[in-house]
mmCIF file of C-alpha atoms and ligand atoms in Angstrom:
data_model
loop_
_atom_site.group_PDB
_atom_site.id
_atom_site.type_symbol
_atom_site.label_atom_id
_atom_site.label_comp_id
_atom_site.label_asym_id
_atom_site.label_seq_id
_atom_site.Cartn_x
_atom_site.Cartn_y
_atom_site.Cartn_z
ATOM 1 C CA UNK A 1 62.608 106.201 124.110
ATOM 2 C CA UNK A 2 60.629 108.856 122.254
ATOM 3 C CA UNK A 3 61.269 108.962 118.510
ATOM 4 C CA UNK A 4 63.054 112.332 118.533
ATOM 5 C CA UNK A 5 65.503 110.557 120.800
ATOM 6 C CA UNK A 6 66.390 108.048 118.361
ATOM 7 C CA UNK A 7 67.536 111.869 116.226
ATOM 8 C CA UNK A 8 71.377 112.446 116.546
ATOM 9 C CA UNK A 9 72.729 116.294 115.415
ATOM 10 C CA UNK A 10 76.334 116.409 113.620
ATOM 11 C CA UNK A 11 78.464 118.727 115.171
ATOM 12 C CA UNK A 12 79.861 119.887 112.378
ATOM 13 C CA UNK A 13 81.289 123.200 113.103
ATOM 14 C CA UNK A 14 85.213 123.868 113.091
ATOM 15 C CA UNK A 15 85.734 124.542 116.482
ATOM 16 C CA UNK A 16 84.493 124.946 120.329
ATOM 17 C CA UNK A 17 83.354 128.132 120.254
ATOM 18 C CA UNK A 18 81.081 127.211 117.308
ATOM 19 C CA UNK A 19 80.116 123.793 119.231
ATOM 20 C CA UNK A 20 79.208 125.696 121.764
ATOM 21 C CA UNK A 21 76.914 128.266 120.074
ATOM 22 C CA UNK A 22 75.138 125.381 118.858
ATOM 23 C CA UNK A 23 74.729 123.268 121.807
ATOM 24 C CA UNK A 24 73.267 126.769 123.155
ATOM 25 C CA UNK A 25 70.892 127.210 120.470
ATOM 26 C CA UNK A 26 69.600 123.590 121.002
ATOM 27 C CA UNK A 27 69.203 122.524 124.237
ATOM 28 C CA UNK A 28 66.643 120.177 123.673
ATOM 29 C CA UNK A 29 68.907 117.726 121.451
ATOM 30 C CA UNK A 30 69.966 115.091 123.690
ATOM 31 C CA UNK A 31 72.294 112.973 121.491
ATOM 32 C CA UNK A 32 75.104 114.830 119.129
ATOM 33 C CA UNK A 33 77.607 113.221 116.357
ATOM 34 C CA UNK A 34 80.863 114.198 116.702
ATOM 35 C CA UNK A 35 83.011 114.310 113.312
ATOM 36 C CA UNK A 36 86.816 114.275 113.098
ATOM 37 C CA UNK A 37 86.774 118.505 111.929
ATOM 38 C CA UNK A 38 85.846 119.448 115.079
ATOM 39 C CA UNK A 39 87.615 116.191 117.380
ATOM 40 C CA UNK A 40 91.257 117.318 115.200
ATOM 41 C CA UNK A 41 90.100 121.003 116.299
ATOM 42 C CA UNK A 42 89.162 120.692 119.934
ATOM 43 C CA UNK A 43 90.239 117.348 121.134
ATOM 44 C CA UNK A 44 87.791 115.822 124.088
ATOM 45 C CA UNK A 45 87.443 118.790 125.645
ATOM 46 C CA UNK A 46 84.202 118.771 123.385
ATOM 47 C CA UNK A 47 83.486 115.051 124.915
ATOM 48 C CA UNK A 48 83.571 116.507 128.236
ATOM 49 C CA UNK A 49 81.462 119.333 127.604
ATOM 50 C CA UNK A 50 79.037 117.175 126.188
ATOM 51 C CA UNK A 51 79.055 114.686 129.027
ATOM 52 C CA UNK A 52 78.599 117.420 131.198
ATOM 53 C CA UNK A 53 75.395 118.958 129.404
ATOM 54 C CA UNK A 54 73.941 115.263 129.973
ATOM 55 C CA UNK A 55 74.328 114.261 125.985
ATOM 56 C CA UNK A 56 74.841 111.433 124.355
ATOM 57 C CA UNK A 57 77.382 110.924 121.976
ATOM 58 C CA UNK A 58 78.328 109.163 118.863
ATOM 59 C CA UNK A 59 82.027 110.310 118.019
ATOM 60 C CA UNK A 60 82.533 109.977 114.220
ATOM 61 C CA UNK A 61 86.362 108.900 113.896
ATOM 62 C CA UNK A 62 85.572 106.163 110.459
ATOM 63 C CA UNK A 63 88.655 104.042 112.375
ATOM 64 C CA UNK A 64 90.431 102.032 110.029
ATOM 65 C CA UNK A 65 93.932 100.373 110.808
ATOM 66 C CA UNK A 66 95.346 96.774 111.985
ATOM 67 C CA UNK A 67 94.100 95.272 114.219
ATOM 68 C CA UNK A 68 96.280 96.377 117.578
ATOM 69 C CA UNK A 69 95.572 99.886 116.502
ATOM 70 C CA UNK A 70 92.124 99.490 116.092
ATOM 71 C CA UNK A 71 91.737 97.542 119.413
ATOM 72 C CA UNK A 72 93.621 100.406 121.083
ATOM 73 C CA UNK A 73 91.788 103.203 119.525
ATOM 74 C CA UNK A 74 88.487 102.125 120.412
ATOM 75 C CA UNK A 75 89.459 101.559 124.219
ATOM 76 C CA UNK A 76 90.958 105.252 124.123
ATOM 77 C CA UNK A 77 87.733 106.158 122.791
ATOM 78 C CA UNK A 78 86.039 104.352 125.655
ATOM 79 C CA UNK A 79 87.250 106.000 128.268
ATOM 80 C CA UNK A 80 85.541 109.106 126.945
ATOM 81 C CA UNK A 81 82.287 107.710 128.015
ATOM 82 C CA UNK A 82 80.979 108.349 123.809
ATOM 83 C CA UNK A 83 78.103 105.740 123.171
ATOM 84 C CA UNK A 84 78.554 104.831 119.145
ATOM 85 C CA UNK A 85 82.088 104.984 117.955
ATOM 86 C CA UNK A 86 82.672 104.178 113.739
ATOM 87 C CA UNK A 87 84.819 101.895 112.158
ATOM 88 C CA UNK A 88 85.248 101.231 108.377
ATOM 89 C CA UNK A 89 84.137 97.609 107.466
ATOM 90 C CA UNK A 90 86.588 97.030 104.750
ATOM 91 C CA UNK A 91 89.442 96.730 107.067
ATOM 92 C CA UNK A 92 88.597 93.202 107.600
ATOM 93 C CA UNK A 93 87.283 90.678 109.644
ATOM 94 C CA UNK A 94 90.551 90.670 112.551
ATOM 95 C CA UNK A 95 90.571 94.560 112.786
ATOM 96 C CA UNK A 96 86.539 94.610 113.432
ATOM 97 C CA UNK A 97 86.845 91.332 116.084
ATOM 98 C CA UNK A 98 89.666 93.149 117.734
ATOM 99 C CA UNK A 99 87.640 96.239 117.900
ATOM 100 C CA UNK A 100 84.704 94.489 119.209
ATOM 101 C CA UNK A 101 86.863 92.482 122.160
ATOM 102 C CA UNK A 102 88.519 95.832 123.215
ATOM 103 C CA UNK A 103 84.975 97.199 124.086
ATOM 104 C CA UNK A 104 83.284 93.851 124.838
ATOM 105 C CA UNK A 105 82.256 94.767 127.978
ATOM 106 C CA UNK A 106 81.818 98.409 127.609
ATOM 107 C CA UNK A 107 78.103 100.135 126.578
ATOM 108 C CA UNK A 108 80.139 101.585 123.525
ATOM 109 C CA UNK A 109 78.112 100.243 120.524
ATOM 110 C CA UNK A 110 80.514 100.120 117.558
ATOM 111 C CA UNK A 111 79.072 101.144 114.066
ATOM 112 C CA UNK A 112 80.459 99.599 110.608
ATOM 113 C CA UNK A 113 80.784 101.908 107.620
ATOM 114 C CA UNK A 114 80.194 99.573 104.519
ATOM 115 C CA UNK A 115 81.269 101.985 102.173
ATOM 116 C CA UNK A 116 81.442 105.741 102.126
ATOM 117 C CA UNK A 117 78.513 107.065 100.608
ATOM 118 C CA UNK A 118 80.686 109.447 98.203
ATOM 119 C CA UNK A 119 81.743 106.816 96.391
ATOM 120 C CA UNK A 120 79.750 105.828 92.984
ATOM 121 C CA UNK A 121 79.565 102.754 91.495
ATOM 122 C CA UNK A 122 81.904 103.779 88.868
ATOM 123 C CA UNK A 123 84.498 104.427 92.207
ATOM 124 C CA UNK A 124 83.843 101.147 93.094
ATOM 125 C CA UNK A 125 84.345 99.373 90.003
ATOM 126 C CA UNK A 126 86.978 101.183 88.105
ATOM 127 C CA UNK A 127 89.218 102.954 90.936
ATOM 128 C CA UNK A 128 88.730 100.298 93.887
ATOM 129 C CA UNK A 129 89.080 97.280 90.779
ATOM 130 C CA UNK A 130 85.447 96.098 92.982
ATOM 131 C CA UNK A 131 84.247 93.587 90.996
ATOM 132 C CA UNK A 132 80.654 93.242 92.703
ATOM 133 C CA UNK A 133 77.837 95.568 92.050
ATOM 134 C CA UNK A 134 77.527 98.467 94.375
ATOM 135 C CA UNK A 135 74.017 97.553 96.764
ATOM 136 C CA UNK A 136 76.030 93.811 97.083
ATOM 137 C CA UNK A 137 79.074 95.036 98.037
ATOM 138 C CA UNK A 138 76.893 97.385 100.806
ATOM 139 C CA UNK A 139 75.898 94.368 101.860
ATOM 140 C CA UNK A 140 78.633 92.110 102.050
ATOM 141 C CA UNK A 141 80.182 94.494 103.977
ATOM 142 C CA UNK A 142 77.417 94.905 106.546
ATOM 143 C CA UNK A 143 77.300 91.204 106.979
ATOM 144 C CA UNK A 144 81.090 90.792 107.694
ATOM 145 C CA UNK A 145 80.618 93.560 110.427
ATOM 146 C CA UNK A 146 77.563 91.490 111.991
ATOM 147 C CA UNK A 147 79.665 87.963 111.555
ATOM 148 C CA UNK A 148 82.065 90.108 113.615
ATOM 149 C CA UNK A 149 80.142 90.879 116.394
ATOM 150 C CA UNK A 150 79.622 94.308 115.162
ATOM 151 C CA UNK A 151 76.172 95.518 116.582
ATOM 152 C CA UNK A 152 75.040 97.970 113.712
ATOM 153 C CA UNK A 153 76.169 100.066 110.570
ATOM 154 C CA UNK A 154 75.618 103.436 109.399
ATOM 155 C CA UNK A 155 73.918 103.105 106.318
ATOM 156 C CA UNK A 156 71.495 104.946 103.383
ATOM 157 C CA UNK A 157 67.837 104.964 104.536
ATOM 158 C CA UNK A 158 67.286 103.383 101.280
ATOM 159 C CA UNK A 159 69.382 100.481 102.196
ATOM 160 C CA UNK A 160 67.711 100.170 105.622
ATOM 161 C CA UNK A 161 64.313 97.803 104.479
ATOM 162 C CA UNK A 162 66.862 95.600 103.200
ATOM 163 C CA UNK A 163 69.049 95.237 105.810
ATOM 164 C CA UNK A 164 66.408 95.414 108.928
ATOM 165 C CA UNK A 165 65.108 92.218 107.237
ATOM 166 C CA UNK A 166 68.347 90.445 106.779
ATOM 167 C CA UNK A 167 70.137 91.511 109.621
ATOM 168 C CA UNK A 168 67.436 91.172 111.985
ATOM 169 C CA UNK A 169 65.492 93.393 114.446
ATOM 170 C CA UNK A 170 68.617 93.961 117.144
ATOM 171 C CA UNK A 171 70.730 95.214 114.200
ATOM 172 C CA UNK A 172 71.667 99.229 114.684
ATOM 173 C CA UNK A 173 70.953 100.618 111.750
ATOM 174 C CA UNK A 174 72.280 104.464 111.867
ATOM 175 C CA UNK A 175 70.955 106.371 108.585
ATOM 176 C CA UNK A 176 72.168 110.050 107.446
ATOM 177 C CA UNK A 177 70.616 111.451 104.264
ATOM 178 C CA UNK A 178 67.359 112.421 105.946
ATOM 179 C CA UNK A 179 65.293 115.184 104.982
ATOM 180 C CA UNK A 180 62.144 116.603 106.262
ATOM 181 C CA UNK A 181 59.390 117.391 104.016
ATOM 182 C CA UNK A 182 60.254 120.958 104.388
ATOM 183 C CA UNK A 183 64.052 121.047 104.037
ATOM 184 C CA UNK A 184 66.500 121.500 101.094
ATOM 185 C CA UNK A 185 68.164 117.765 100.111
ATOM 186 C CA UNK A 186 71.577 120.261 99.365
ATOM 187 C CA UNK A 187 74.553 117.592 98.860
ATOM 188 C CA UNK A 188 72.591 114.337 99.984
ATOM 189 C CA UNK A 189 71.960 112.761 97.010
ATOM 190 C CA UNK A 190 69.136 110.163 97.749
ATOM 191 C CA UNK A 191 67.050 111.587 100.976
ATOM 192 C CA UNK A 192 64.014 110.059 102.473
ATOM 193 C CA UNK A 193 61.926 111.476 105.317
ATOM 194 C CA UNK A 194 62.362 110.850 109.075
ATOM 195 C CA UNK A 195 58.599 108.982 108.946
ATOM 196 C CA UNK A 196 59.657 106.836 106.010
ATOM 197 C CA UNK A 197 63.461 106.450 107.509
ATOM 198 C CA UNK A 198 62.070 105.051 110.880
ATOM 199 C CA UNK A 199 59.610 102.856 109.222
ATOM 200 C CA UNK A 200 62.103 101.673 106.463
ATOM 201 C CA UNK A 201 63.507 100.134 109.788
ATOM 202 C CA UNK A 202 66.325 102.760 110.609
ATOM 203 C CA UNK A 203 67.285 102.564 114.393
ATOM 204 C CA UNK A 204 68.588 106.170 114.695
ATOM 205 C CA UNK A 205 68.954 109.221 112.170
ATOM 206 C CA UNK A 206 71.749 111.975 111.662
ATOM 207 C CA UNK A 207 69.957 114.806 110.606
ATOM 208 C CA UNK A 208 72.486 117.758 110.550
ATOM 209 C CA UNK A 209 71.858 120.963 108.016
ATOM 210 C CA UNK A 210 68.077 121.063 108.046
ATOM 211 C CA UNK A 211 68.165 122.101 112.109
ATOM 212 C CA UNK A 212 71.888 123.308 112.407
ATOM 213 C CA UNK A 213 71.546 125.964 109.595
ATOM 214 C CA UNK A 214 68.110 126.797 109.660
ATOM 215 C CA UNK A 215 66.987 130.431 110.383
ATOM 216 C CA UNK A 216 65.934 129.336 114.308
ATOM 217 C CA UNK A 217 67.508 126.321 114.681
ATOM 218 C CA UNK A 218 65.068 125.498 117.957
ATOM 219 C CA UNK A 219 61.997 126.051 116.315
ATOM 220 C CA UNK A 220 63.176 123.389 113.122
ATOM 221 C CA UNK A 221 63.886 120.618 115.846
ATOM 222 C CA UNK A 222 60.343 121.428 117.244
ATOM 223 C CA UNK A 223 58.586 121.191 113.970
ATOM 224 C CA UNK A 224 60.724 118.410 113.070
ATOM 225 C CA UNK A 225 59.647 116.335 116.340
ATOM 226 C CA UNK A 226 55.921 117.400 115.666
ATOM 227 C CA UNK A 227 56.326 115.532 112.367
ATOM 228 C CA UNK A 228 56.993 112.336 113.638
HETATM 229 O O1 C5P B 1 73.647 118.137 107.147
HETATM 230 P P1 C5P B 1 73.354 116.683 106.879
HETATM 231 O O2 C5P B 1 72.016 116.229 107.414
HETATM 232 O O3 C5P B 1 73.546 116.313 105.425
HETATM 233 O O4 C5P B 1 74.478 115.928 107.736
HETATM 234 C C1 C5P B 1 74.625 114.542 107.711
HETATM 235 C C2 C5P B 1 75.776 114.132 108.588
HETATM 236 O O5 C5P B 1 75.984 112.736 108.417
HETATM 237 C C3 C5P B 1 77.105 114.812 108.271
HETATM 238 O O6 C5P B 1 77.849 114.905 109.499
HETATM 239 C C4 C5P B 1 77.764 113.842 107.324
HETATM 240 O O7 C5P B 1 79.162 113.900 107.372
HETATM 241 C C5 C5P B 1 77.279 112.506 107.885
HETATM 242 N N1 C5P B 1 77.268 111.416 106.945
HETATM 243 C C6 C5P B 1 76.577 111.436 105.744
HETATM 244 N N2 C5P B 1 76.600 110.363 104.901
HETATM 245 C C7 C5P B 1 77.294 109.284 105.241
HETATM 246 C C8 C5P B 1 77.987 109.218 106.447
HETATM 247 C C9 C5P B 1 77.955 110.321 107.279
HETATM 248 O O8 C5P B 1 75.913 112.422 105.431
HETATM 249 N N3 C5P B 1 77.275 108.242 104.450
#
């Protein structure tokens, strides 16, 4: 698998039409992220499309429920042929075990979110009454999903060193807040490069704004594969 492979493209438009437009502006991306704006909007008709154009896809749903409604949700999602589905880690060790069984035999690979990278430290602490420091809690939370038979996490680049070595080399590590050299950081807060995200140990990247709005959104995926 080529490097620019390992590159996954949010989707995040508001509807088909706009999906579409996109997925016709850049043919060459073979694996997309879809988020819940445009799955609430367009339901798996996108899915289909997608499956039909040959993509891969990693639908973005952040599941997080008990665990019969977890179990059920990722089997739904199964059937949709998508290839990562996400799950929040905080719902606890029987919700992630019972959405790990529903898909054990499936080549769905479920991805944790630790915690949602929105939240501060000061979240953490004084709203979510957290009592461990922010990068531990991160971590705890990625090691409960592994314990679970969780195969990987979406995570900060700058978490991914870290976690690579303890979690291992089979661990997925999925990272957004990646910016080429060339690009605006806009809302990321903490961005690394896609050369220093891969060799920080990240498994795939979700590199959305930099291609999606640039002026010719073809020629920014060419220059960003030429990069890597
Ligand atoms: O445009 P940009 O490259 O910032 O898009 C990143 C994508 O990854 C968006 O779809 C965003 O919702 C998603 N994402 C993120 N940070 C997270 C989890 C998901 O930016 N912690």
């Amino acid at each position: 698998m080529s490097l620019s492979d390992r590159i996954i493209v949010p989707l995040d438009v508001p509807d088909l039409k706009a999906a579409f437009d996109l997925l016709d502006q850049l043919p060459e991306v073979g694996f997309w992220k879809v988020g819940l704006e445009l799955f609430i909007a367009a339901g798996p008709e996108i899915l289909a499309e997608l499956k039909r154009r040959g993509k891969r896809i990693f639908l973005d749903l952040k599941l997080h429920d008990i665990p019969n409604t977890m179990a059920g949700g990722v089997r739904s999602a199964q059937a949709y042929d998508v290839d990562f589905l996400t799950i929040h880690a905080p719902a606890g060790q029987a919700a992630l075990k019972a959405a790990v069984d529903a898909v054990a035999d499936a080549p769905l690979k479920l991805l944790a979110v630790t915690l949602l990278t929105s939240l501060s430290a000061r979240d953490l602490a004084f709203d979510l009454h957290v009592s461990l420091e922010l990068p531990d809690y991160v971590l705890k939370m990625a090691l409960l999903a592994q314990a679970s038979g969780v195969p990987g996490i979406v995570c900060s680049p700058h978490e991914a060193a870290q976690l690579r070595q303890i979690c291992g080399p089979d661990f997925l590590l999925v990272c957004p807040g990646v910016r080429p050299p060339w690009a605006t950081a806009g809302d990321q807060q903490r961005v690394m490069t896609p050369a220093q995200a891969f060799q920080a140990g990240a498994s795939y990247l979700v590199i959305g704004r930099p291609i999606t709005q640039a002026p010719d959104p073809q020629a920014a995926w060419q220059r960003l594969g030429a990069k890597l």
